[in-house]
Amino acid sequence: MLVDARQNDNHGRPCRSWPNQLQGHVMNSASRITRIAAALAGAAVLTASLTAQARELSVSTVLSDAFPWGQAAEKWAELVEERTGGELTLRVYPNSQLVAGDQTREFSAMRSGLIDMAVGSTINWSPQVPELNLFSLPFFMPDEAAVDAVTGGEAGEMVFAAIESRGVIPLAWGENGFRQLSNSRGPITEPGDLDGLKIRVVGSPLFQDTFTALGADPTQMSWTDAQPALTTGAVDGQENPLSVFDVARIDQVGQEHLTLWNYMNDPLIFAVNQQVWQSLSEEQREILRETAVEAGEWEIAMTREQESERLVAIQERGVQVTELTEEQHRAFVNATQSVHEKWAPRIGPELVEAARQAIEEH
Ligand code: X2X
């Protein structure tokens, strides 16, 4: 406290110990002192409370701000800093560093409080939240409008409720994008072309099933391990959105063939640990939520807008891009039907049905 305690009794009131004969004379200056003391006390309280509330919160991401994903988290941090006047600082930790590179542990780490917040992928959180496998069902959501119909409707609410029931507060959606297939061997136009190809997939059992159903030889590994595995040729292929292929220069590690098959979209979710959420004021919560929504909308629009120029850039670097005809597309859909049958019960039939309806009606 900056206030001289001698000017106050222990209730913060100024002491009235002036001799009688001086009282008239000093009354004015005494009340001035009172006012100054009160102002100083007020300033001290304000400083103390600002210090107590100025808080840094960690935000985990898999990809850095060279990618739209990392930029989404940085945007969120920027907006929060601005709107809370520095009361809350979000510090972004990219490259899954808070979970030693193991992105499938991000959700558990956030739930337990090792991480305060994250902008994370539905794929990476699906081992802990089975409902999130909804988005990984192959060839289920045909286009961006279908994705928006799912995330923005009843199915999206059900997904958020599933996350919340597991101790994490979801706030908003972002987007990593539609995932495309690349490999170093040759063009892929039909499931038979995948026969025996070693494909790096994310650490989610559903992906294992999808690529097994297609006749490939899938191997699960983190993004951190994927790049060296592609470089050494330990794997023949991988699947990721165009933004990841482009920024990470996947073409430079021999991935010269790219099939655009839009087999799944990978939404991102902005979320907060429950205890951290409960410790915040109503106003801070409101700011965190509204800024997450804004940062998410901004990032989704940017990711989608950049897709076509990224594709041109990728082609200009000599990557052979294959677009599937309707018939070719259908062969992939048919070959992965068993994945739907196996996974729909695990995801929850009601949720799958709500999503199906949203997709049909969009
Ligand atoms: O690991 C991947 O492929 C990545 C970066 O896209 C995700 O985190 C899902």
Tab-separated table of C-alpha atoms and ligand atoms in Angstrom:
chain	number	residue	atom	x	y	z
A	1	MET	CA	0.000	0.000	0.000
A	2	LEU	CA	1.249	3.472	-0.833
A	3	VAL	CA	-0.753	5.189	1.912
A	4	ASP	CA	1.049	6.285	5.061
A	5	ALA	CA	-0.660	4.265	7.762
A	6	ARG	CA	-0.103	7.046	10.300
A	7	GLN	CA	-2.709	9.160	8.557
A	8	ASN	CA	-5.346	6.512	9.033
A	9	ASP	CA	-6.850	4.524	11.827
A	10	ASN	CA	-6.983	0.833	11.149
A	11	HIS	CA	-10.310	1.172	9.363
A	12	GLY	CA	-8.770	3.448	6.798
A	13	ARG	CA	-10.314	6.577	8.337
A	14	PRO	CA	-8.067	9.563	9.065
A	15	CYS	CA	-7.135	9.978	12.758
A	16	ARG	CA	-8.934	12.775	14.613
A	17	SER	CA	-6.258	13.513	17.216
A	18	TRP	CA	-5.743	17.215	16.507
A	19	PRO	CA	-5.655	19.497	19.595
A	20	ASN	CA	-8.957	21.435	19.987
A	21	GLN	CA	-7.467	24.887	19.462
A	22	LEU	CA	-5.975	23.869	16.166
A	23	GLN	CA	-9.021	22.136	14.817
A	24	GLY	CA	-10.616	25.165	13.147
A	25	HIS	CA	-7.341	26.137	11.556
A	26	VAL	CA	-6.393	22.735	10.275
A	27	MET	CA	-9.847	21.529	9.287
A	28	ASN	CA	-9.385	22.518	5.668
A	29	SER	CA	-5.995	20.984	5.330
A	30	ALA	CA	-7.169	17.946	7.315
A	31	SER	CA	-9.985	17.324	4.918
A	32	ARG	CA	-7.572	17.862	2.049
A	33	ILE	CA	-5.307	15.242	3.562
A	34	THR	CA	-8.315	12.973	3.949
A	35	ARG	CA	-9.092	13.357	0.308
A	36	ILE	CA	-5.503	12.767	-0.749
A	37	ALA	CA	-5.270	9.748	1.527
A	38	ALA	CA	-8.497	8.363	0.120
A	39	ALA	CA	-7.289	8.905	-3.420
A	40	LEU	CA	-3.966	7.247	-2.655
A	41	ALA	CA	-5.730	4.363	-0.960
A	42	GLY	CA	-7.980	3.997	-3.973
A	43	ALA	CA	-5.007	3.984	-6.338
A	44	ALA	CA	-3.241	1.418	-4.189
A	45	VAL	CA	-6.273	-0.851	-4.130
A	46	LEU	CA	-6.579	-0.532	-7.898
A	47	THR	CA	-2.904	-1.320	-8.408
A	48	ALA	CA	-3.127	-4.277	-6.061
A	49	SER	CA	-6.200	-5.666	-7.749
A	50	LEU	CA	-4.706	-5.181	-11.221
A	51	THR	CA	-1.596	-7.010	-10.131
A	52	ALA	CA	-3.688	-9.798	-8.674
A	53	GLN	CA	-5.784	-10.110	-11.819
A	54	ALA	CA	-3.137	-9.628	-14.512
A	55	ARG	CA	-2.829	-13.197	-15.534
A	56	GLU	CA	-1.019	-15.204	-18.144
A	57	LEU	CA	-2.747	-18.240	-19.585
A	58	SER	CA	-1.096	-20.863	-21.761
A	59	VAL	CA	-2.600	-21.770	-25.139
A	60	SER	CA	-1.461	-24.975	-26.836
A	61	THR	CA	-1.447	-25.472	-30.619
A	62	VAL	CA	0.035	-28.136	-32.872
A	63	LEU	CA	1.008	-25.804	-35.713
A	64	SER	CA	2.851	-22.496	-35.383
A	65	ASP	CA	1.814	-19.099	-36.694
A	66	ALA	CA	3.356	-19.901	-40.061
A	67	PHE	CA	0.048	-21.749	-40.551
A	68	PRO	CA	-3.550	-20.468	-40.302
A	69	TRP	CA	-4.001	-22.684	-37.223
A	70	GLY	CA	-1.255	-20.916	-35.257
A	71	GLN	CA	-2.441	-17.568	-36.580
A	72	ALA	CA	-5.890	-18.299	-35.141
A	73	ALA	CA	-4.385	-18.645	-31.662
A	74	GLU	CA	-2.278	-15.496	-32.071
A	75	LYS	CA	-5.331	-13.571	-33.230
A	76	TRP	CA	-7.233	-14.748	-30.175
A	77	ALA	CA	-4.364	-13.623	-27.924
A	78	GLU	CA	-4.220	-10.233	-29.611
A	79	LEU	CA	-7.962	-9.617	-29.211
A	80	VAL	CA	-7.971	-10.731	-25.575
A	81	GLU	CA	-5.010	-8.486	-24.710
A	82	GLU	CA	-6.769	-5.542	-26.333
A	83	ARG	CA	-10.214	-6.063	-24.781
A	84	THR	CA	-9.046	-6.865	-21.269
A	85	GLY	CA	-6.557	-3.974	-21.298
A	86	GLY	CA	-3.776	-6.449	-20.543
A	87	GLU	CA	-5.627	-8.045	-17.618
A	88	LEU	CA	-5.425	-11.405	-19.423
A	89	THR	CA	-2.470	-12.441	-21.547
A	90	LEU	CA	-2.701	-15.553	-23.684
A	91	ARG	CA	0.717	-17.035	-24.351
A	92	VAL	CA	0.713	-19.370	-27.326
A	93	TYR	CA	2.894	-22.493	-27.199
A	94	PRO	CA	3.025	-24.029	-30.705
A	95	ASN	CA	4.408	-27.352	-31.985
A	96	SER	CA	2.638	-29.376	-29.257
A	97	GLN	CA	5.553	-28.402	-27.004
A	98	LEU	CA	3.441	-28.491	-23.835
A	99	VAL	CA	2.796	-32.193	-24.459
A	100	ALA	CA	6.314	-33.037	-25.665
A	101	GLY	CA	5.150	-33.320	-29.267
A	102	ASP	CA	2.373	-35.815	-28.561
A	103	GLN	CA	-0.667	-33.989	-29.884
A	104	THR	CA	-3.089	-36.731	-28.830
A	105	ARG	CA	-2.330	-35.861	-25.187
A	106	GLU	CA	-3.329	-32.221	-25.573
A	107	PHE	CA	-6.919	-32.680	-24.454
A	108	SER	CA	-5.960	-34.652	-21.320
A	109	ALA	CA	-3.341	-32.048	-20.457
A	110	MET	CA	-5.924	-29.286	-20.780
A	111	ARG	CA	-8.464	-31.223	-18.735
A	112	SER	CA	-5.970	-31.790	-15.926
A	113	GLY	CA	-4.829	-28.162	-15.929
A	114	LEU	CA	-1.290	-28.682	-17.244
A	115	ILE	CA	-2.461	-26.523	-20.135
A	116	ASP	CA	-4.919	-23.660	-19.560
A	117	MET	CA	-6.325	-23.411	-23.058
A	118	ALA	CA	-5.902	-24.753	-26.577
A	119	VAL	CA	-6.879	-24.253	-30.160
A	120	GLY	CA	-6.986	-27.909	-31.049
A	121	SER	CA	-8.003	-30.309	-33.781
A	122	THR	CA	-11.012	-32.601	-33.462
A	123	ILE	CA	-8.760	-35.437	-34.650
A	124	ASN	CA	-6.227	-34.953	-31.881
A	125	TRP	CA	-8.885	-34.759	-29.155
A	126	SER	CA	-10.951	-37.699	-30.438
A	127	PRO	CA	-9.159	-40.343	-28.331
A	128	GLN	CA	-10.636	-38.636	-25.237
A	129	VAL	CA	-13.863	-37.358	-26.822
A	130	PRO	CA	-15.194	-40.130	-29.111
A	131	GLU	CA	-17.965	-37.856	-30.434
A	132	LEU	CA	-15.278	-35.844	-32.245
A	133	ASN	CA	-14.728	-38.784	-34.596
A	134	LEU	CA	-17.857	-37.497	-36.320
A	135	PHE	CA	-15.689	-35.185	-38.409
A	136	SER	CA	-13.287	-37.973	-39.384
A	137	LEU	CA	-15.960	-40.215	-40.926
A	138	PRO	CA	-14.690	-40.570	-44.496
A	139	PHE	CA	-16.608	-38.711	-47.218
A	140	PHE	CA	-19.360	-37.668	-44.800
A	141	MET	CA	-19.250	-33.867	-45.195
A	142	PRO	CA	-19.028	-33.001	-48.882
A	143	ASP	CA	-18.221	-29.304	-48.746
A	144	GLU	CA	-17.675	-26.251	-46.577
A	145	ALA	CA	-21.388	-25.467	-46.383
A	146	ALA	CA	-22.009	-28.951	-44.977
A	147	VAL	CA	-19.325	-28.416	-42.358
A	148	ASP	CA	-20.898	-25.096	-41.369
A	149	ALA	CA	-24.341	-26.707	-41.168
A	150	VAL	CA	-22.963	-29.305	-38.755
A	151	THR	CA	-20.837	-27.051	-36.547
A	152	GLY	CA	-23.402	-24.246	-36.519
A	153	GLY	CA	-26.426	-26.427	-35.750
A	154	GLU	CA	-27.742	-28.977	-33.285
A	155	ALA	CA	-24.936	-31.459	-34.019
A	156	GLY	CA	-22.367	-28.771	-33.187
A	157	GLU	CA	-24.108	-28.131	-29.869
A	158	MET	CA	-24.069	-31.840	-29.099
A	159	VAL	CA	-20.336	-31.964	-29.827
A	160	PHE	CA	-19.712	-28.994	-27.527
A	161	ALA	CA	-21.814	-30.644	-24.790
A	162	ALA	CA	-19.701	-33.804	-25.161
A	163	ILE	CA	-16.517	-31.782	-24.682
A	164	GLU	CA	-17.933	-29.947	-21.684
A	165	SER	CA	-19.051	-33.200	-20.063
A	166	ARG	CA	-15.362	-34.169	-20.072
A	167	GLY	CA	-14.191	-31.159	-18.130
A	168	VAL	CA	-13.229	-28.678	-20.834
A	169	ILE	CA	-15.159	-25.584	-21.909
A	170	PRO	CA	-15.432	-25.237	-25.699
A	171	LEU	CA	-15.865	-21.680	-26.982
A	172	ALA	CA	-15.658	-21.503	-30.754
A	173	TRP	CA	-14.816	-23.251	-34.027
A	174	GLY	CA	-11.877	-22.757	-36.369
A	175	GLU	CA	-10.698	-24.858	-39.296
A	176	ASN	CA	-7.584	-26.748	-40.338
A	177	GLY	CA	-9.338	-27.617	-43.598
A	178	PHE	CA	-10.292	-30.454	-45.932
A	179	ARG	CA	-7.581	-33.084	-45.871
A	180	GLN	CA	-6.011	-34.226	-49.128
A	181	LEU	CA	-3.812	-37.222	-49.873
A	182	SER	CA	-0.205	-37.009	-51.002
A	183	ASN	CA	2.426	-39.640	-51.784
A	184	SER	CA	5.801	-40.132	-53.397
A	185	ARG	CA	4.943	-43.105	-55.611
A	186	GLY	CA	2.401	-42.116	-58.209
A	187	PRO	CA	-1.049	-40.680	-58.925
A	188	ILE	CA	-3.901	-42.086	-56.834
A	189	THR	CA	-7.231	-42.245	-58.640
A	190	GLU	CA	-8.754	-45.383	-57.139
A	191	PRO	CA	-8.502	-47.390	-53.928
A	192	GLY	CA	-6.304	-49.965	-55.728
A	193	ASP	CA	-3.589	-47.306	-56.130
A	194	LEU	CA	-3.200	-47.241	-52.358
A	195	ASP	CA	-2.478	-50.935	-52.229
A	196	GLY	CA	0.384	-51.523	-49.797
A	197	LEU	CA	1.373	-47.843	-49.591
A	198	LYS	CA	2.718	-46.816	-46.208
A	199	ILE	CA	0.660	-43.823	-45.195
A	200	ARG	CA	1.371	-41.698	-42.149
A	201	VAL	CA	-1.880	-41.012	-40.319
A	202	VAL	CA	-2.650	-39.055	-37.166
A	203	GLY	CA	-2.894	-40.918	-33.878
A	204	SER	CA	-6.555	-41.802	-34.129
A	205	PRO	CA	-7.804	-45.380	-34.587
A	206	LEU	CA	-10.493	-44.290	-37.059
A	207	PHE	CA	-7.787	-43.271	-39.548
A	208	GLN	CA	-6.177	-46.634	-39.148
A	209	ASP	CA	-9.506	-48.234	-40.147
A	210	THR	CA	-10.087	-45.899	-43.103
A	211	PHE	CA	-6.717	-46.536	-44.686
A	212	THR	CA	-6.842	-50.248	-43.940
A	213	ALA	CA	-10.235	-50.396	-45.667
A	214	LEU	CA	-8.614	-48.726	-48.687
A	215	GLY	CA	-5.899	-51.377	-48.833
A	216	ALA	CA	-3.074	-49.113	-47.636
A	217	ASP	CA	-0.613	-49.783	-44.847
A	218	PRO	CA	-1.341	-46.959	-42.363
A	219	THR	CA	1.021	-46.023	-39.584
A	220	GLN	CA	0.055	-43.671	-36.761
A	221	MET	CA	2.488	-40.996	-35.683
A	222	SER	CA	2.561	-37.431	-34.428
A	223	TRP	CA	3.158	-34.479	-36.728
A	224	THR	CA	6.573	-34.047	-35.094
A	225	ASP	CA	7.557	-37.552	-36.202
A	226	ALA	CA	5.822	-37.318	-39.569
A	227	GLN	CA	8.232	-34.902	-41.206
A	228	PRO	CA	11.385	-36.993	-40.627
A	229	ALA	CA	9.463	-40.124	-41.638
A	230	LEU	CA	8.533	-38.484	-44.943
A	231	THR	CA	12.069	-37.202	-45.463
A	232	THR	CA	13.705	-40.586	-44.980
A	233	GLY	CA	11.049	-42.359	-47.008
A	234	ALA	CA	9.984	-44.443	-44.010
A	235	VAL	CA	6.460	-43.651	-45.201
A	236	ASP	CA	5.215	-43.167	-48.768
A	237	GLY	CA	2.412	-40.751	-48.113
A	238	GLN	CA	0.409	-38.587	-45.748
A	239	GLU	CA	-2.852	-36.650	-45.607
A	240	ASN	CA	-3.234	-33.004	-44.564
A	241	PRO	CA	-5.004	-29.820	-45.691
A	242	LEU	CA	-3.500	-27.752	-48.526
A	243	SER	CA	-2.357	-25.060	-46.081
A	244	VAL	CA	-0.222	-27.609	-44.220
A	245	PHE	CA	1.132	-29.139	-47.433
A	246	ASP	CA	1.976	-25.663	-48.723
A	247	VAL	CA	3.529	-24.055	-45.636
A	248	ALA	CA	5.431	-27.155	-44.465
A	249	ARG	CA	6.712	-27.612	-48.047
A	250	ILE	CA	5.713	-31.256	-48.118
A	251	ASP	CA	6.667	-31.303	-51.808
A	252	GLN	CA	10.311	-30.919	-50.761
A	253	VAL	CA	10.250	-34.292	-49.029
A	254	GLY	CA	9.351	-36.147	-52.186
A	255	GLN	CA	5.562	-35.905	-52.004
A	256	GLU	CA	5.050	-35.212	-55.687
A	257	HIS	CA	1.536	-36.570	-56.102
A	258	LEU	CA	-1.507	-35.008	-54.546
A	259	THR	CA	-5.071	-36.305	-54.790
A	260	LEU	CA	-7.858	-33.865	-54.011
A	261	TRP	CA	-10.504	-36.054	-52.454
A	262	ASN	CA	-11.936	-33.879	-49.654
A	263	TYR	CA	-12.459	-37.004	-47.597
A	264	MET	CA	-12.803	-35.135	-44.316
A	265	ASN	CA	-12.662	-31.644	-42.888
A	266	ASP	CA	-10.686	-31.009	-39.753
A	267	PRO	CA	-12.324	-28.330	-37.605
A	268	LEU	CA	-10.418	-26.643	-34.805
A	269	ILE	CA	-11.920	-25.865	-31.414
A	270	PHE	CA	-11.010	-23.020	-29.067
A	271	ALA	CA	-11.313	-24.298	-25.500
A	272	VAL	CA	-10.469	-23.611	-21.853
A	273	ASN	CA	-9.795	-25.784	-18.816
A	274	GLN	CA	-12.854	-25.835	-16.539
A	275	GLN	CA	-11.157	-24.639	-13.333
A	276	VAL	CA	-9.513	-21.766	-15.178
A	277	TRP	CA	-12.918	-20.866	-16.619
A	278	GLN	CA	-14.536	-20.899	-13.194
A	279	SER	CA	-11.816	-18.667	-11.771
A	280	LEU	CA	-12.533	-15.901	-14.290
A	281	SER	CA	-14.996	-13.061	-13.846
A	282	GLU	CA	-18.196	-12.965	-15.904
A	283	GLU	CA	-16.725	-10.144	-17.940
A	284	GLN	CA	-13.499	-12.008	-18.650
A	285	ARG	CA	-15.438	-15.094	-19.725
A	286	GLU	CA	-17.538	-13.028	-22.073
A	287	ILE	CA	-14.418	-11.480	-23.604
A	288	LEU	CA	-12.729	-14.873	-24.007
A	289	ARG	CA	-15.786	-16.299	-25.720
A	290	GLU	CA	-16.482	-13.405	-28.079
A	291	THR	CA	-12.821	-13.092	-29.092
A	292	ALA	CA	-12.575	-16.854	-29.716
A	293	VAL	CA	-15.616	-16.625	-31.993
A	294	GLU	CA	-14.116	-13.651	-33.832
A	295	ALA	CA	-10.675	-15.224	-34.202
A	296	GLY	CA	-12.299	-18.464	-35.398
A	297	GLU	CA	-14.463	-16.767	-38.019
A	298	TRP	CA	-11.484	-14.759	-39.199
A	299	GLU	CA	-9.308	-17.868	-39.512
A	300	ILE	CA	-11.976	-19.988	-41.242
A	301	ALA	CA	-12.558	-17.279	-43.868
A	302	MET	CA	-8.831	-16.841	-44.425
A	303	THR	CA	-8.139	-20.594	-44.705
A	304	ARG	CA	-10.890	-21.035	-47.275
A	305	GLU	CA	-9.928	-17.963	-49.263
A	306	GLN	CA	-6.313	-19.062	-49.543
A	307	GLU	CA	-7.083	-22.589	-50.786
A	308	SER	CA	-7.091	-21.834	-54.512
A	309	GLU	CA	-3.887	-19.788	-54.498
A	310	ARG	CA	-2.194	-22.460	-52.421
A	311	LEU	CA	-3.185	-25.084	-54.958
A	312	VAL	CA	-1.689	-22.988	-57.770
A	313	ALA	CA	1.533	-22.529	-55.787
A	314	ILE	CA	1.748	-26.263	-55.104
A	315	GLN	CA	1.235	-27.090	-58.775
A	316	GLU	CA	3.834	-24.536	-59.797
A	317	ARG	CA	6.353	-26.367	-57.669
A	318	GLY	CA	5.849	-29.415	-59.848
A	319	VAL	CA	3.407	-31.413	-57.751
A	320	GLN	CA	1.083	-33.516	-59.863
A	321	VAL	CA	-2.467	-32.825	-58.706
A	322	THR	CA	-5.246	-35.344	-59.325
A	323	GLU	CA	-8.907	-34.419	-59.125
A	324	LEU	CA	-11.339	-37.308	-58.930
A	325	THR	CA	-14.243	-37.796	-61.308
A	326	GLU	CA	-17.584	-38.515	-59.699
A	327	GLU	CA	-17.195	-42.192	-60.439
A	328	GLN	CA	-13.701	-42.366	-58.994
A	329	HIS	CA	-14.932	-40.527	-55.925
A	330	ARG	CA	-17.740	-43.055	-55.511
A	331	ALA	CA	-15.291	-45.950	-55.480
A	332	PHE	CA	-13.547	-44.409	-52.443
A	333	VAL	CA	-16.883	-43.791	-50.725
A	334	ASN	CA	-17.949	-47.397	-51.248
A	335	ALA	CA	-14.631	-48.794	-50.077
A	336	THR	CA	-14.888	-46.955	-46.746
A	337	GLN	CA	-18.523	-47.775	-45.913
A	338	SER	CA	-17.441	-50.270	-43.251
A	339	VAL	CA	-15.770	-47.430	-41.313
A	340	HIS	CA	-19.152	-45.714	-40.915
A	341	GLU	CA	-20.761	-48.920	-39.731
A	342	LYS	CA	-18.069	-49.534	-37.154
A	343	TRP	CA	-17.736	-45.959	-35.900
A	344	ALA	CA	-21.285	-44.555	-35.890
A	345	PRO	CA	-22.207	-46.486	-32.703
A	346	ARG	CA	-19.044	-45.229	-30.979
A	347	ILE	CA	-19.683	-41.636	-31.988
A	348	GLY	CA	-23.323	-41.903	-30.951
A	349	PRO	CA	-26.164	-42.656	-33.407
A	350	GLU	CA	-28.114	-39.556	-32.339
A	351	LEU	CA	-25.208	-37.262	-33.083
A	352	VAL	CA	-24.485	-38.931	-36.422
A	353	GLU	CA	-28.165	-38.608	-37.310
A	354	ALA	CA	-28.294	-34.913	-36.340
A	355	ALA	CA	-25.227	-34.283	-38.517
A	356	ARG	CA	-26.662	-36.287	-41.408
A	357	GLN	CA	-29.829	-34.210	-41.319
A	358	ALA	CA	-27.882	-30.943	-41.223
A	359	ILE	CA	-25.839	-32.092	-44.234
A	360	GLU	CA	-28.920	-33.165	-46.191
A	361	GLU	CA	-30.773	-29.937	-45.506
A	362	HIS	CA	-27.934	-27.510	-46.083
B	1	X2X	O1	-0.857	-34.059	-37.410
B	1	X2X	C1	-1.464	-33.540	-38.355
B	1	X2X	O2	-1.551	-34.095	-39.462
B	1	X2X	C2	-2.123	-32.204	-38.150
B	1	X2X	C3	-1.060	-31.158	-38.003
B	1	X2X	O3	-2.911	-31.909	-39.265
B	1	X2X	C4	-2.993	-32.302	-36.944
B	1	X2X	O4	-2.611	-31.907	-35.878
B	1	X2X	C5	-4.300	-32.957	-37.060
